[in-house]
CSV table of C-alpha atoms in Angstrom, one decimal:
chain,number,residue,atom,x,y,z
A,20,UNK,CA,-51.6,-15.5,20.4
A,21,UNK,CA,-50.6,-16.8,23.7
A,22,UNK,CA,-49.1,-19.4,22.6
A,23,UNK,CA,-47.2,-17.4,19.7
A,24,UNK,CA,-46.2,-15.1,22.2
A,25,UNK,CA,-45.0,-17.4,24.7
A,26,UNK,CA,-42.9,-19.5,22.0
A,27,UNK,CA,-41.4,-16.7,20.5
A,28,UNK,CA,-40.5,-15.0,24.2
A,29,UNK,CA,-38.9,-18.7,24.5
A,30,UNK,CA,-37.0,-18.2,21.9
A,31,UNK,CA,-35.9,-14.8,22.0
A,32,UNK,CA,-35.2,-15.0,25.6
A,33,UNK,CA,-34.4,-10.4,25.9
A,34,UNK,CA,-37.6,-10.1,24.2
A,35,UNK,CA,-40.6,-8.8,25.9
A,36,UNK,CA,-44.0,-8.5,24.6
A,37,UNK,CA,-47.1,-6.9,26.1
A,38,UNK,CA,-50.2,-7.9,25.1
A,39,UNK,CA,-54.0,-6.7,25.1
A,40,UNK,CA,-57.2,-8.2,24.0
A,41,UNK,CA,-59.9,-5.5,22.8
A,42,UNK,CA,-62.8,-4.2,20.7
A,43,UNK,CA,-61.5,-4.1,17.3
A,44,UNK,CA,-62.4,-0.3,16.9
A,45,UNK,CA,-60.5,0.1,20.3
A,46,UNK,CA,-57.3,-1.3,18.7
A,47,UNK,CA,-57.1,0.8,15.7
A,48,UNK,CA,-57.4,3.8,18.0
A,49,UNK,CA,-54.4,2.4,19.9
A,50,UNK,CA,-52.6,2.0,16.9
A,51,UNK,CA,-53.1,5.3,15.4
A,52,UNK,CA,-52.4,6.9,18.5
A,53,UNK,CA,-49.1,5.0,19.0
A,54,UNK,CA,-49.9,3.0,22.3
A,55,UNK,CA,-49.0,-0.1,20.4
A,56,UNK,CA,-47.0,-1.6,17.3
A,57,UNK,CA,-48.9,-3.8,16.4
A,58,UNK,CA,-52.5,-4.8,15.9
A,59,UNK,CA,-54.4,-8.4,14.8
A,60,UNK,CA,-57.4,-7.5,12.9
A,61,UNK,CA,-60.2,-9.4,10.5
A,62,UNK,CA,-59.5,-6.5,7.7
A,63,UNK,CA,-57.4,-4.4,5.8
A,64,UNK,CA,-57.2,-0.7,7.2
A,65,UNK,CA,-59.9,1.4,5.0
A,66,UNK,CA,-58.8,4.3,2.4
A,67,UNK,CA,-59.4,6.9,5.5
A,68,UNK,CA,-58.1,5.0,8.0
A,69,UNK,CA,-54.5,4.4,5.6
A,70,UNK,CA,-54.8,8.4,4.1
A,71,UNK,CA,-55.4,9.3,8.7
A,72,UNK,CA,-52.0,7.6,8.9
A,73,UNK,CA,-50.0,9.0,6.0
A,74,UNK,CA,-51.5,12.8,7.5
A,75,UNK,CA,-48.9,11.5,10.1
A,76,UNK,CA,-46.2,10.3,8.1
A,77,UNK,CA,-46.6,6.7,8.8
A,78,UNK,CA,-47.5,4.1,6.6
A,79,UNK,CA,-48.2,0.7,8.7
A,80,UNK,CA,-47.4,-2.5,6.8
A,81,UNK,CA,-50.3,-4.9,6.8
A,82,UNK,CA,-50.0,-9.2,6.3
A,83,UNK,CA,-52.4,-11.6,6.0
A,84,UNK,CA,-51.3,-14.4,8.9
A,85,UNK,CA,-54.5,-16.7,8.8
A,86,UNK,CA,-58.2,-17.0,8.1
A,87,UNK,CA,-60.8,-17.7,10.7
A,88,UNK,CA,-64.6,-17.8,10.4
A,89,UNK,CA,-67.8,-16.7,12.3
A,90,UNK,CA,-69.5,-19.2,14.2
A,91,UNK,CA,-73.1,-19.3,15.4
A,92,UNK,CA,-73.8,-21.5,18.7
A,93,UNK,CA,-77.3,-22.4,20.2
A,94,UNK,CA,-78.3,-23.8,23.2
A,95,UNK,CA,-78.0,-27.8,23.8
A,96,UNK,CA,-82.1,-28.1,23.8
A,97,UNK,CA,-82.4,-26.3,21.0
A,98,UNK,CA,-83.1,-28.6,17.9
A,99,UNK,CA,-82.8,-25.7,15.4
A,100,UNK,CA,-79.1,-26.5,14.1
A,101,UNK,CA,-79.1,-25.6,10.9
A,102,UNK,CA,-79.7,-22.4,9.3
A,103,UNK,CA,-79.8,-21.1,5.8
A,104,UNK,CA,-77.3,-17.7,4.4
A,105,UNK,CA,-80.9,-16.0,4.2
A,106,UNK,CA,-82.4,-17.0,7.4
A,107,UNK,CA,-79.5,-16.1,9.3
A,108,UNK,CA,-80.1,-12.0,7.7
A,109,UNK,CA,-83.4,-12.1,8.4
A,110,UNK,CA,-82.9,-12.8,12.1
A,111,UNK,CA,-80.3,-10.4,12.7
A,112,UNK,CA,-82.3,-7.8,10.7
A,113,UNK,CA,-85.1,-8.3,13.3
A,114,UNK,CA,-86.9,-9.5,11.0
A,115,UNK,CA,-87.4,-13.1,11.6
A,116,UNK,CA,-87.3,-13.8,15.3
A,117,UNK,CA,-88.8,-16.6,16.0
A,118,UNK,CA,-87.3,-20.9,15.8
A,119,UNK,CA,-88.5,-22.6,13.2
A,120,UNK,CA,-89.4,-25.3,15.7
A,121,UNK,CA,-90.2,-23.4,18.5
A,122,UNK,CA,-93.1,-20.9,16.9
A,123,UNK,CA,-93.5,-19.1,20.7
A,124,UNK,CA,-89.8,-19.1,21.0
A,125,UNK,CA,-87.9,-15.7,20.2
A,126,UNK,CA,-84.6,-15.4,18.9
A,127,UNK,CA,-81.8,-13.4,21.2
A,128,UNK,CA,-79.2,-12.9,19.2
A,129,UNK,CA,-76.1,-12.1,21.7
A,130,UNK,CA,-72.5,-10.4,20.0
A,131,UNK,CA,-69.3,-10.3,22.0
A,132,UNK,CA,-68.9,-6.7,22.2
A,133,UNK,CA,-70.7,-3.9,20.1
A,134,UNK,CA,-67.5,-2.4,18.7
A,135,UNK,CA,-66.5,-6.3,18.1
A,136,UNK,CA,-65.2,-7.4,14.6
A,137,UNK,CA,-67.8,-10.1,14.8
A,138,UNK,CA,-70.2,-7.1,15.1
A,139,UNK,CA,-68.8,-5.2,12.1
A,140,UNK,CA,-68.8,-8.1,10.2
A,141,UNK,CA,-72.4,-9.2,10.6
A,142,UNK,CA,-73.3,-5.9,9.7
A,143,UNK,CA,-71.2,-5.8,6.6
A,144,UNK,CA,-71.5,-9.3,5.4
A,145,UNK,CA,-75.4,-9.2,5.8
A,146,UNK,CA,-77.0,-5.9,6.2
A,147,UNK,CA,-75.1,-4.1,3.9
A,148,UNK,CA,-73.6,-1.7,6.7
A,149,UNK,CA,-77.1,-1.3,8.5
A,150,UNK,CA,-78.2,-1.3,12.0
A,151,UNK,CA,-78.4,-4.8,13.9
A,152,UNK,CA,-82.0,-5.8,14.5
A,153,UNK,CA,-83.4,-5.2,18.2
A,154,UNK,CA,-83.5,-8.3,18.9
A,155,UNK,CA,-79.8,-8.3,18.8
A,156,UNK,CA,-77.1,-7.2,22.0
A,157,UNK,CA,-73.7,-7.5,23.1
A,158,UNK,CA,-72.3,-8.8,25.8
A,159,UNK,CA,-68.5,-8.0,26.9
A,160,UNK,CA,-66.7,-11.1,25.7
A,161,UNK,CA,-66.9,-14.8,23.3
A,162,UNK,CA,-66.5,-16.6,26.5
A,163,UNK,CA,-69.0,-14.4,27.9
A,164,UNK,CA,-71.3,-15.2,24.8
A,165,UNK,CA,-71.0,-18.5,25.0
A,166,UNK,CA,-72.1,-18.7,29.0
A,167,UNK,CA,-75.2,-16.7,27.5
A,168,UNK,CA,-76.2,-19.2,25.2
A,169,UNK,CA,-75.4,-21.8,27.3
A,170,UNK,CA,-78.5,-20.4,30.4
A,171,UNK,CA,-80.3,-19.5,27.6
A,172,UNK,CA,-83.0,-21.5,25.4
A,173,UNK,CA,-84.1,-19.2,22.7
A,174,UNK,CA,-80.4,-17.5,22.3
A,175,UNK,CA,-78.5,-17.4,18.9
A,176,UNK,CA,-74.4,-17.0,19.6
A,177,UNK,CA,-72.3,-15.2,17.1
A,178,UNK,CA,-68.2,-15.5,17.9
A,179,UNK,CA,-65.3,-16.2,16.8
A,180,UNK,CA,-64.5,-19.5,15.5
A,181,UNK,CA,-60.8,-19.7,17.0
A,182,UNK,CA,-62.9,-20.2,20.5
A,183,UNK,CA,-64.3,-23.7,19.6
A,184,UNK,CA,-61.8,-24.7,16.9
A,185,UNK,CA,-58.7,-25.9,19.0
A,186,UNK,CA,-59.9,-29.2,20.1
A,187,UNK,CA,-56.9,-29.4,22.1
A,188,UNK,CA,-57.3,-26.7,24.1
A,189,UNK,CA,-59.1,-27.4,27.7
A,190,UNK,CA,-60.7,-24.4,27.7
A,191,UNK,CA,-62.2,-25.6,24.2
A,192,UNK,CA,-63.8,-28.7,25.1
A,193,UNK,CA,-65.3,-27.2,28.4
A,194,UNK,CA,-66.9,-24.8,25.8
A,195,UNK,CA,-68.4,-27.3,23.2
A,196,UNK,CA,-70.2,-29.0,26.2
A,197,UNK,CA,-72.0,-25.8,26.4
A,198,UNK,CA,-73.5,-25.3,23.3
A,199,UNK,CA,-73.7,-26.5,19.6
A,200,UNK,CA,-72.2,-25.2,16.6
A,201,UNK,CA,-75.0,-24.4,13.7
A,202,UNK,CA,-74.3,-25.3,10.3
A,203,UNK,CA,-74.9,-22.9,7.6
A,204,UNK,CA,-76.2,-23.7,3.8
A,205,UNK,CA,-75.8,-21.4,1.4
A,206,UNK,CA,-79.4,-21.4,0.6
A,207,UNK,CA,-82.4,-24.4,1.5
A,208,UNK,CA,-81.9,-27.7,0.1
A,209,UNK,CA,-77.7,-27.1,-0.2
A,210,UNK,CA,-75.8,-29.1,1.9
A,211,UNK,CA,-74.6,-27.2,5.9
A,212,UNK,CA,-71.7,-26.8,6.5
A,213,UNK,CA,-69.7,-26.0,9.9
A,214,UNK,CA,-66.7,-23.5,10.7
A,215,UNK,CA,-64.5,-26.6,10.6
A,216,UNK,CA,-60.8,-26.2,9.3
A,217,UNK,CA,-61.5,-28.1,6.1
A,218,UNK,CA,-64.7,-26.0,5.3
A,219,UNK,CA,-62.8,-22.9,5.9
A,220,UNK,CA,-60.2,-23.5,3.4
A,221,UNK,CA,-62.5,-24.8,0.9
A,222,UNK,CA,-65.0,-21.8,1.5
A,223,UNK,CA,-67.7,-23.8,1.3
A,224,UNK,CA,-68.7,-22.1,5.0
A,225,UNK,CA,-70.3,-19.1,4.5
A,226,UNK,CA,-68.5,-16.6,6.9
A,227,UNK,CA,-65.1,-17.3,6.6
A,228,UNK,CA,-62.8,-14.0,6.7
A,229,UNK,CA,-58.7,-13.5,6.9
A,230,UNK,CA,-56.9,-12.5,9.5
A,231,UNK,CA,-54.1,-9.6,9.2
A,232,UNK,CA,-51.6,-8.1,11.2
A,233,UNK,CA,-51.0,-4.5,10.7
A,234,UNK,CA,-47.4,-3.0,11.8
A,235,UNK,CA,-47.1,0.4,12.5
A,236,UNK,CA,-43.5,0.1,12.9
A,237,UNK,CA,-41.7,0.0,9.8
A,238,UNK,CA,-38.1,-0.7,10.6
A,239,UNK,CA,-36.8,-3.2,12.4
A,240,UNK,CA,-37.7,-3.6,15.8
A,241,UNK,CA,-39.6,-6.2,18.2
A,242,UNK,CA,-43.1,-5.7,16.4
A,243,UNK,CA,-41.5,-6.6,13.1
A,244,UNK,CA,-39.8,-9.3,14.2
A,245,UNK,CA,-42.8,-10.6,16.1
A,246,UNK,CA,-45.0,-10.2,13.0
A,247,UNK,CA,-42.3,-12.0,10.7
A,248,UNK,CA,-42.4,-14.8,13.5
A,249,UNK,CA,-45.9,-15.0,13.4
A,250,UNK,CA,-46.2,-14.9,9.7
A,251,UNK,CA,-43.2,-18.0,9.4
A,252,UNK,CA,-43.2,-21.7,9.5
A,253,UNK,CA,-43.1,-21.9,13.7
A,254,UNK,CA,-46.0,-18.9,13.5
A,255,UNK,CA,-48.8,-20.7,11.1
A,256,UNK,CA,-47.8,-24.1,12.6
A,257,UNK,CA,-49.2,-22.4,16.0
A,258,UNK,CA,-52.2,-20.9,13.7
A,259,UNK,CA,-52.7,-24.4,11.7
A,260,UNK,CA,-53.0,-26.5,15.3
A,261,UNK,CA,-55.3,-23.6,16.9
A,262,UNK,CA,-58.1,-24.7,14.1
A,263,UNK,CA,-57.9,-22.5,11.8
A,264,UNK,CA,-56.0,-21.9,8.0
């Protein structure tokens, strides 16, 4: 979004946008309570959250602008680099905590914030809403998780894929020096896949999600515009380069 923002401030040279990077619990508070236009979220707003909004009289318009995955990163001396749909709920459960290759080894499982949409996710996608293991804790940021996994042995990573996916991004590269990417089968013996473009689009990863922007303003107006921008042929070029779909 840097890059979206800076192109369409290039363009649009009286434009001004002000941006903030946070929790994504954190942002829908900011957007209810009108300290921004505009949010970028991995979900729709919820029936409460939408009938919270129309109390208020306002009825935020929500597009789909991309879809991104989870990705899980380990340590570079870690030889477990594949993990099955099933043995990835087990260890965030707590139940499994332990490398399959590394029996005295226990598993750290380290988020990027505990009101994250990485969090929610995990929680949703596996756990059917439950509680995170304790063997699982969040740190303050991806970058953050990935410096984590990078000191530590027995750590399992869970961010967003947009932080490794832009391979020609600096910041990128430095980061995939750090760690490894797991591949994910859908259950033992199927073929692992990784949060690569291709395997997002296909689905054939297992934790692939969409991306939406949601626009509390509803006439026109800089957030519209930006969002239209965004959701146009400049916007998803910027998306389709970044790595993702």
């Amino acid at each position: 979004f840097d890059t979206e923002i800076y192109t369409f401030q290039s363009l649009y040279k009286y434009s001004n946008i002000g941006i903030t990077c946070k929790p994504e619990a954190d942002a829908l508070k900011d957007l209810m309570n009108d300290s921004c236009k505009v949010i970028v979220i991995n979900r729709h707003l919820t029936e409460q959250e939408t009938a919270n909004f129309k109390a208020a009289n306002i009825y935020p318009k929500s597009i789909k602008i991309a879809e991104d995955a989870v990705a899980f990163v380990v340590n570079n001396d870690n030889i477990d680099t594949v993990l099955t749909v099933d043995e990835l709920k087990q260890i965030i459960a707590g139940q499994d905590t332990l490398w399959k290759s590394q029996k005295e080894k226990k598993i750290n499982v380290v988020f990027d914030n505990p009101n994250s949409a990485n969090a929610r996710y995990m929680k949703e996608k596996l756990l059917d809403g439950k509680e995170l293991g304790k063997n699982c804790f969040a740190v303050q940021s991806n970058p953050e998780v990935i410096n984590y996994v990078n000191k530590n042995k027995n750590a399992l990573g869970v961010i967003s894929v947009n932080w490794i996916s832009d391979k020609n991004d600096s910041i990128t590269r430095a980061f995939l020096k750090q760690v490894k990417v797991v591949g994910v089968a859908s259950s033992k013996g199927e073929k692992p896949y990784k949060p690569y473009q291709a395997w997002i689009k296909t689905k054939d990863y297992s934790f692939c999600r969409d991306v939406y922007m949601i626009n509390r303003q509803t006439t026109a107006g800089l957030g519209t515009g930006f969002v239209s921008f965004v959701a146009g042929q400049i916007g998803q070029r910027i998306i389709l380069r970044a790595g993702l779909i």
